[in-house]
Short mmCIF file of C-alpha atoms and ligand atoms in Angstrom, two decimals:
data_model
loop_
_atom_site.label_atom_id
_atom_site.label_comp_id
_atom_site.label_asym_id
_atom_site.label_seq_id
_atom_site.Cartn_x
_atom_site.Cartn_y
_atom_site.Cartn_z
CA MET A 273 136.78 123.61 110.04
CA ASN A 274 134.13 125.47 110.86
CA VAL A 275 131.23 124.39 109.01
CA LYS A 276 129.11 127.18 107.61
CA ILE A 277 125.11 125.64 107.18
CA SER A 278 122.80 127.63 104.99
CA THR A 279 121.37 130.55 106.51
CA LEU A 280 117.75 129.40 105.87
CA VAL A 281 118.14 125.94 107.44
CA GLU A 282 119.85 127.88 110.33
CA SER A 283 116.64 129.56 110.90
CA LEU A 284 114.43 126.55 111.42
CA THR A 285 113.44 125.58 114.70
CA PRO A 286 113.92 121.78 115.61
CA SER A 287 110.75 120.08 116.26
CA GLY A 288 109.46 120.75 119.75
CA ILE A 289 108.57 117.15 119.54
CA ARG A 290 111.33 115.79 119.12
CA ALA A 291 113.46 117.47 121.85
CA PHE A 292 110.91 116.48 124.43
CA PHE A 293 111.10 113.14 123.61
CA ASP A 294 114.93 113.09 123.71
CA LEU A 295 114.41 113.53 126.77
CA VAL A 296 112.08 111.11 127.42
CA LEU A 297 114.04 108.32 126.22
CA THR A 298 116.32 109.22 129.25
CA MET A 299 114.27 108.14 131.76
CA ASP A 300 112.08 104.84 133.32
CA ASP A 301 108.49 103.92 133.96
CA VAL A 302 107.52 106.40 131.46
CA ILE A 303 104.31 106.12 129.72
CA SER A 304 104.55 107.53 126.57
CA LEU A 305 101.34 109.46 124.83
CA GLY A 306 103.08 111.67 122.46
CA VAL A 307 104.13 109.67 119.14
CA GLY A 308 102.25 109.92 116.23
CA GLU A 309 102.24 106.34 115.03
CA PRO A 310 100.67 102.96 115.59
CA ASP A 311 100.97 100.80 119.13
CA PHE A 312 99.65 97.46 116.72
CA LYS A 313 102.09 95.63 114.44
CA THR A 314 102.03 95.35 110.60
CA PRO A 315 99.62 92.86 110.12
CA TRP A 316 101.72 90.12 109.57
CA HIS A 317 100.56 88.68 106.46
CA ILE A 318 101.69 92.08 105.26
CA SER A 319 104.62 91.72 106.30
CA ARG A 320 105.34 87.88 105.38
CA TYR A 321 104.56 88.92 101.44
CA ALA A 322 107.45 91.08 101.48
CA ILE A 323 109.67 88.98 103.45
CA GLN A 324 108.99 86.53 100.78
CA LYS A 325 109.44 88.88 98.41
CA ILE A 326 113.10 89.62 99.24
CA GLU A 327 113.57 85.45 99.46
CA ASP A 328 113.07 85.62 95.94
CA GLY A 329 115.63 87.91 95.22
CA PHE A 330 113.59 91.35 95.07
CA THR A 331 115.97 93.67 96.59
CA THR A 332 116.83 95.91 93.65
CA TYR A 333 116.08 99.37 92.81
CA VAL A 334 112.34 99.83 90.59
CA SER A 335 111.02 102.68 88.18
CA ASN A 336 111.85 106.05 89.89
CA SER A 337 107.54 106.30 89.77
CA GLY A 338 107.46 103.00 91.74
CA LEU A 339 106.10 99.39 90.90
CA LEU A 340 103.12 99.93 88.33
CA GLU A 341 101.62 97.17 89.67
CA LEU A 342 101.27 99.10 92.95
CA ARG A 343 100.40 102.12 91.11
CA GLN A 344 97.53 100.35 89.36
CA GLU A 345 95.99 98.65 92.96
CA ILE A 346 96.53 102.63 94.07
CA ALA A 347 94.38 103.57 91.48
CA LYS A 348 92.06 100.78 91.61
CA TYR A 349 91.47 101.03 95.08
CA LEU A 350 90.90 105.22 94.85
CA LYS A 351 88.33 104.83 92.23
CA ASN A 352 86.44 102.31 94.25
CA THR A 353 86.77 103.81 97.97
CA TYR A 354 86.37 107.67 96.33
CA GLN A 355 85.27 107.76 92.78
CA LEU A 356 88.27 109.10 92.21
CA HIS A 357 90.05 107.95 88.63
CA TYR A 358 93.99 108.17 87.93
CA VAL A 359 95.78 107.04 85.04
CA PRO A 360 98.34 104.68 87.12
CA GLU A 361 101.35 105.21 84.40
CA ASP A 362 101.31 109.55 84.89
CA GLU A 363 98.89 110.41 87.58
CA VAL A 364 100.43 108.56 90.31
CA LEU A 365 104.26 108.39 92.01
CA ILE A 366 104.99 106.23 94.97
CA THR A 367 107.13 108.04 97.83
CA VAL A 368 109.25 107.72 100.92
CA GLY A 369 105.82 108.20 102.79
CA VAL A 370 103.91 111.31 102.82
CA SER A 371 106.58 113.19 104.34
CA GLU A 372 108.64 113.11 100.70
CA GLY A 373 105.03 113.56 98.95
CA VAL A 374 104.79 117.19 101.10
CA ASP A 375 108.15 118.66 99.77
CA LEU A 376 108.07 117.03 95.99
CA ALA A 377 104.69 118.66 95.92
CA LEU A 378 106.03 121.91 97.34
CA ARG A 379 109.39 122.34 95.54
CA ALA A 380 107.40 121.15 92.22
CA LEU A 381 105.14 124.26 93.28
CA THR A 382 106.77 126.81 94.15
CA ASN A 383 108.23 129.99 92.60
CA PRO A 384 110.60 132.39 94.79
CA GLY A 385 107.39 134.37 97.37
CA ASP A 386 104.90 131.89 96.18
CA GLU A 387 102.77 131.77 99.56
CA PHE A 388 101.29 128.63 100.59
CA LEU A 389 98.39 128.66 103.63
CA ILE A 390 98.22 126.39 106.65
CA HIS A 391 96.04 125.48 108.90
CA GLU A 392 97.22 125.54 112.67
CA PRO A 393 97.19 123.86 114.84
CA CYS A 394 98.82 121.48 111.91
CA TYR A 395 101.29 118.91 111.27
CA VAL A 396 104.38 120.36 112.27
CA SER A 397 106.78 119.60 108.97
CA TYR A 398 104.41 121.87 106.57
CA LYS A 399 105.58 125.24 107.60
CA PRO A 400 109.17 124.27 107.06
CA THR A 401 109.11 122.39 104.26
CA ILE A 402 107.13 125.34 102.39
CA LEU A 403 110.11 127.48 103.79
CA LEU A 404 112.72 124.93 102.26
CA ALA A 405 110.68 124.91 98.95
CA GLY A 406 111.53 128.63 98.88
CA GLY A 407 107.91 129.84 99.66
CA SER A 408 106.49 131.76 102.29
CA CYS A 409 103.64 130.09 104.83
CA ARG A 410 100.92 132.44 105.72
CA VAL A 411 98.73 130.63 108.86
CA ILE A 412 95.12 130.01 109.23
CA ARG A 413 94.77 129.67 112.98
CA THR A 414 91.47 127.51 113.80
CA VAL A 415 90.23 127.51 117.57
CA MET A 416 88.20 124.66 119.78
CA ASP A 417 85.33 126.55 119.97
CA ASN A 418 84.36 125.36 116.21
CA GLY A 419 86.60 122.06 116.87
CA PHE A 420 89.68 123.26 114.67
CA LYS A 421 87.41 123.29 111.75
CA LEU A 422 88.78 125.34 108.81
CA THR A 423 85.96 127.23 106.86
CA PRO A 424 85.21 128.60 103.43
CA GLU A 425 85.09 132.51 105.57
CA MET A 426 88.79 131.76 106.71
CA ILE A 427 90.42 130.75 103.75
CA GLU A 428 88.81 133.93 101.63
CA SER A 429 90.39 136.36 104.63
CA ALA A 430 93.73 134.49 104.58
CA CYS A 431 94.09 134.49 100.60
CA GLY A 432 96.29 137.34 99.55
CA PRO A 433 97.58 138.41 95.80
CA LYS A 434 100.78 135.76 96.34
CA THR A 435 98.86 133.01 97.83
CA LYS A 436 99.05 130.09 95.13
CA GLY A 437 97.90 127.30 97.54
CA LEU A 438 96.62 125.41 100.58
CA ILE A 439 97.64 122.75 102.55
CA PHE A 440 95.22 121.00 104.03
CA ASN A 441 94.61 117.39 106.21
CA TYR A 442 92.22 115.60 107.92
CA PRO A 443 91.77 113.98 109.65
CA CYS A 444 94.07 116.46 111.10
CA ASN A 445 97.24 115.82 113.19
CA PRO A 446 97.41 117.24 116.15
CA THR A 447 93.56 117.65 117.10
CA GLY A 448 91.65 115.00 115.33
CA THR A 449 89.52 117.13 113.43
CA THR A 450 87.61 115.99 110.56
CA TYR A 451 84.98 117.02 107.99
CA SER A 452 81.32 116.51 106.89
CA LYS A 453 80.11 116.05 103.24
CA ASP A 454 78.43 119.25 103.33
CA GLU A 455 82.02 121.21 104.72
CA LEU A 456 84.17 119.84 102.56
CA GLU A 457 81.99 120.64 99.53
CA LYS A 458 82.06 124.76 100.24
CA LEU A 459 85.56 124.81 101.52
CA ALA A 460 86.35 123.06 97.86
CA LYS A 461 83.76 125.65 96.53
CA MET A 462 85.83 128.49 98.00
CA ILE A 463 88.82 126.95 96.85
CA GLU A 464 87.68 127.13 92.96
CA LYS A 465 86.59 130.59 93.97
CA LYS A 466 90.37 131.49 95.21
CA LYS A 467 91.95 129.63 92.10
CA LEU A 468 94.28 128.08 95.19
CA PHE A 469 95.82 124.89 94.50
CA LEU A 470 95.21 122.43 97.30
CA ILE A 471 98.19 120.09 98.46
CA SER A 472 95.22 117.40 100.58
CA ASP A 473 97.13 115.33 102.89
CA GLU A 474 94.93 112.85 104.02
CA ILE A 475 97.00 109.96 105.35
CA TYR A 476 94.61 109.18 108.02
CA HIS A 477 91.88 108.26 106.00
CA GLN A 478 90.98 105.21 107.60
CA LEU A 479 91.27 106.41 110.59
CA SER A 480 87.37 108.27 110.63
CA TYR A 481 85.36 107.20 113.38
CA ASP A 482 81.91 108.68 113.21
CA GLN A 483 81.32 109.22 109.55
CA GLU A 484 82.76 107.60 106.62
CA HIS A 485 86.22 109.43 104.91
CA ILE A 486 84.88 111.47 102.04
CA SER A 487 88.18 112.51 99.93
CA ILE A 488 88.18 116.30 98.50
CA ALA A 489 89.96 115.64 95.42
CA SER A 490 86.16 113.87 94.36
CA PHE A 491 84.07 117.40 94.08
CA PRO A 492 82.99 118.44 90.63
CA GLY A 493 85.98 120.24 89.48
CA MET A 494 88.65 119.68 91.99
CA GLN A 495 90.94 116.63 90.94
CA ASP A 496 92.56 119.05 88.65
CA ARG A 497 93.47 121.73 91.49
CA VAL A 498 94.34 118.89 93.97
CA LEU A 499 97.10 116.82 94.48
CA LEU A 500 96.03 113.86 96.94
CA LEU A 501 98.47 112.58 99.54
CA ASN A 502 98.37 109.23 101.04
CA GLY A 503 100.02 106.30 102.67
CA PHE A 504 100.49 103.41 104.89
CA SER A 505 101.69 104.36 107.41
CA LYS A 506 98.61 104.94 110.04
CA GLY A 507 95.88 102.67 109.07
CA TYR A 508 97.73 99.57 108.10
CA ALA A 509 100.49 100.42 110.46
CA MET A 510 103.31 100.51 108.77
CA THR A 511 105.46 103.67 109.41
CA GLY A 512 108.76 102.05 108.85
CA TRP A 513 108.13 100.54 105.48
CA ARG A 514 108.02 104.37 104.11
CA ILE A 515 105.56 104.29 101.50
CA GLY A 516 103.52 107.08 100.61
CA TYR A 517 101.68 108.27 97.33
CA ALA A 518 100.66 110.99 94.99
CA CYS A 519 97.99 111.66 92.78
CA GLY A 520 97.34 113.97 90.64
CA PRO A 521 97.64 116.49 87.87
CA LYS A 522 99.69 114.55 85.04
CA PRO A 523 102.40 118.14 84.94
CA LEU A 524 102.55 118.09 88.49
CA ILE A 525 103.17 114.32 88.62
CA ALA A 526 106.10 114.91 86.37
CA ALA A 527 107.69 117.23 87.70
CA MET A 528 107.69 116.21 91.25
CA THR A 529 109.20 112.79 89.52
CA LYS A 530 111.68 114.48 87.95
CA ILE A 531 113.04 116.31 91.70
CA HIS A 532 112.39 112.07 93.13
CA GLN A 533 114.36 110.45 90.30
CA TYR A 534 117.40 112.75 91.75
CA THR A 535 117.23 112.96 95.13
CA MET A 536 115.30 109.60 96.38
CA LEU A 537 116.30 107.33 93.37
CA CYS A 538 113.24 105.17 93.80
CA ALA A 539 110.92 104.63 97.51
CA PRO A 540 112.16 100.63 99.06
CA ILE A 541 110.72 97.77 96.97
CA MET A 542 110.32 95.94 99.78
CA GLY A 543 107.46 98.65 101.24
CA GLN A 544 105.77 98.61 97.53
CA PHE A 545 105.53 95.22 98.13
CA ALA A 546 104.28 95.30 101.64
CA ALA A 547 101.88 98.25 100.32
CA MET A 548 100.36 95.67 97.25
CA GLU A 549 99.58 93.44 99.94
CA ALA A 550 98.07 95.80 101.96
CA LEU A 551 95.60 96.93 99.25
CA ARG A 552 94.26 93.66 97.92
CA HIS A 553 94.12 91.90 101.70
CA GLY A 554 94.67 94.42 104.13
CA GLU A 555 90.82 95.65 105.10
CA ASP A 556 89.60 93.60 107.95
CA ALA A 557 93.04 94.18 109.81
CA VAL A 558 92.18 98.35 109.43
CA THR A 559 88.78 97.30 110.28
CA ALA A 560 90.24 95.74 113.50
CA MET A 561 92.28 98.57 114.06
CA ARG A 562 90.14 101.65 113.60
CA GLU A 563 87.22 99.67 116.35
CA GLU A 564 90.27 99.74 118.78
CA TYR A 565 91.05 103.12 118.32
CA LYS A 566 87.06 103.95 118.69
CA LYS A 567 86.99 102.80 121.72
CA ARG A 568 90.20 104.28 123.64
CA ARG A 569 89.02 107.73 121.71
CA ASN A 570 85.72 107.34 123.74
CA PHE A 571 87.33 106.68 126.78
CA ILE A 572 89.74 109.24 126.65
CA VAL A 573 87.48 111.99 125.63
CA LYS A 574 85.10 111.28 128.55
CA ARG A 575 87.98 110.82 131.87
CA LEU A 576 89.62 114.02 130.17
CA ASN A 577 86.60 116.08 130.35
CA ASP A 578 85.49 114.48 134.13
CA ILE A 579 89.67 115.82 135.31
CA GLY A 580 89.37 119.00 134.43
CA PHE A 581 90.37 119.08 130.84
CA SER A 582 87.99 120.98 128.31
CA CYS A 583 88.66 118.06 125.57
CA HIS A 584 86.26 118.20 122.03
CA LYS A 585 86.17 114.77 120.95
CA PRO A 586 88.09 114.30 117.62
CA GLY A 587 86.40 112.74 114.40
CA GLY A 588 89.63 110.97 113.74
CA ALA A 589 92.84 110.36 113.61
CA PHE A 590 94.09 109.28 116.94
CA TYR A 591 94.77 112.22 119.12
CA VAL A 592 92.92 114.50 120.91
CA PHE A 593 94.19 118.05 121.87
CA PRO A 594 92.44 119.48 125.37
CA GLU A 595 92.67 122.34 126.52
CA ILE A 596 94.99 122.22 129.94
CA PRO A 597 93.53 123.39 133.10
CA LYS A 598 93.57 127.28 134.27
CA ALA A 599 95.84 126.70 136.93
CA PHE A 600 98.76 125.97 134.66
CA GLN A 601 100.18 128.90 132.77
CA SER A 602 101.36 127.10 129.21
CA SER A 603 101.87 123.88 127.58
CA VAL A 604 105.84 123.44 128.29
CA GLN A 605 105.47 123.54 131.94
CA PHE A 606 102.48 120.96 132.12
CA ALA A 607 104.00 118.60 130.04
CA ASN A 608 107.77 119.19 132.48
CA GLU A 609 105.93 119.26 135.40
CA LEU A 610 103.61 115.77 134.26
CA LEU A 611 106.39 113.85 132.92
CA LYS A 612 109.13 114.51 135.98
CA GLU A 613 106.09 114.33 138.58
CA GLU A 614 104.20 111.62 136.87
CA ARG A 615 106.07 109.80 134.36
CA VAL A 616 103.55 110.14 131.45
CA ALA A 617 104.87 112.27 128.57
CA VAL A 618 102.34 114.08 126.55
CA VAL A 619 103.51 116.49 123.22
CA PRO A 620 102.75 120.45 124.42
CA GLY A 621 101.01 122.23 122.31
CA SER A 622 103.01 124.59 121.69
CA ALA A 623 104.94 122.52 119.55
CA PHE A 624 102.27 123.15 116.97
CA SER A 625 102.29 126.69 117.41
CA ASN A 626 99.26 128.37 118.22
CA GLY A 627 98.58 125.68 120.61
CA ASP A 628 100.03 126.72 123.74
CA LYS A 629 96.91 125.54 125.66
CA HIS A 630 96.91 122.79 124.81
CA ILE A 631 98.36 119.12 124.82
CA ARG A 632 98.37 116.50 122.45
CA ILE A 633 97.64 112.82 123.54
CA SER A 634 98.16 110.08 121.15
CA TYR A 635 95.70 107.47 121.92
CA ALA A 636 97.98 105.19 119.90
CA SER A 637 98.63 102.93 123.25
CA SER A 638 96.61 100.06 124.45
CA MET A 639 94.16 100.69 126.62
CA GLU A 640 95.84 99.56 129.78
CA LYS A 641 98.64 101.86 129.11
CA LEU A 642 95.96 104.71 128.72
CA GLN A 643 93.53 103.59 131.61
CA GLU A 644 97.26 104.19 133.65
CA ALA A 645 97.82 107.13 132.54
CA VAL A 646 94.96 108.56 132.76
CA LYS A 647 94.79 107.71 136.92
CA ARG A 648 98.56 109.56 136.87
CA ILE A 649 96.94 112.40 135.13
CA GLU A 650 94.34 113.13 137.39
CA HIS A 651 96.53 112.44 140.61
CA PHE A 652 98.90 115.08 138.74
CA ILE A 653 95.62 117.59 138.42
CA LYS A 654 94.75 116.97 142.23
CA ASN A 655 97.95 117.63 143.59
CA HIS A 656 98.51 120.57 141.66
CA SER A 657 95.44 122.51 142.50
CA LEU A 658 95.85 121.57 146.28
CA VAL A 659 99.23 123.97 145.81
CA THR A 660 98.10 126.53 144.30
CA ARG A 661 95.48 126.81 146.27
CA ARG A 662 97.56 126.93 149.35
CA ASP A 663 99.68 129.48 147.40
CA ARG A 664 96.70 131.65 147.57
CA GLN A 665 95.80 131.16 151.02
CA CYS A 666 99.77 131.99 151.73
N1 PLP B 816 100.92 113.84 107.44
C1 PLP B 816 100.67 113.86 108.54
C2 PLP B 816 99.13 114.62 109.02
C3 PLP B 816 101.08 112.92 109.99
O1 PLP B 816 100.84 113.08 110.80
C4 PLP B 816 102.36 112.05 109.38
C5 PLP B 816 102.78 111.43 110.36
O2 PLP B 816 103.32 112.00 111.88
C6 PLP B 816 102.59 112.78 108.34
C7 PLP B 816 102.07 113.29 107.10
C8 PLP B 816 104.01 111.51 107.54
O3 PLP B 816 103.62 110.19 107.30
P1 PLP B 816 104.62 109.30 106.25
O4 PLP B 816 105.09 108.47 107.33
O5 PLP B 816 104.00 108.48 105.52
O6 PLP B 816 106.11 110.24 106.06
#
């Protein structure tokens, strides 16, 4: 039978990251600095707690909104950490990762023709998710010269008559960019001035290395116009448990819950117990992982700059997004040749739209692997510049 796929879905391009890493899987001895997930295992006390719950028979559906006890823990955590006040009963929804939170939010907010701003380079799912929700997307391009920062002026000039909201992510995937209190305050004022609704993806909030993370929802007047998305995948090394949460105005959470109950029913109960344990007793493990990431960040930024990249020092997440040396025409060429010649996998910046002069390197990999990978990259660059020089002489 000739299955006719929706034209909207047909028009989406598959993720550039996936295509590249399908190729990596077919090769041996590759050091992969590509994946966006912690190399640490979920702290054992978290797994053990969830295993105990399974043994006790907690293997069922739960409330669509998620376990109330978990929502209460989340509200307590956000109050203690960011002085945010959310009512667990109707302002917090447990989602299947932040991924589901982004999707639910956009579907709940979007009428045909509504426009959302995104800052690129950004996480690959925002644009397709906006389009799938029936909206349209306006891109704000951020650049390395100012550390890939979004500014109030950029927001002001990007806003058009149909602009309804902005998706904001910090610390940012793929650039690692994060913001000071002063910068966030100015962004918040502009968001208020332009009457935008903000979807704030703060999934890397625990991985901020040089300053405390501040949630943009915590500025005066913002809680009513922000949906805060957060989760357990990155900070607690819990990608496979698939637990995220969305906190925001009651009518939006109710609308998102309506979609969630028909499409997902609920997030997995085992993951919800694990998340509860993470919030109650996981802080020491998060601190230890953050310290290790910070060491790796310092190492990789220095080495990349030493060997011919131009690499800004990101304040958070676990990515660097350096500009590749001028001798290379594109990030895809760079990534393909590096993979073939030196067996190191990095993500071509083109996977993040306007990043074609860049590559994304994830330092969620052991220090030994990072050291070996940088050695191979250095060898690759040296070989390549020799070839280029010889070509020029011919
Ligand atoms: N948001 C950002 C910025 C991400 O980088 C990722 C994963 O890489 C996600 C959301 C998805 O996270 P989750 O595992 O909670 O669905």
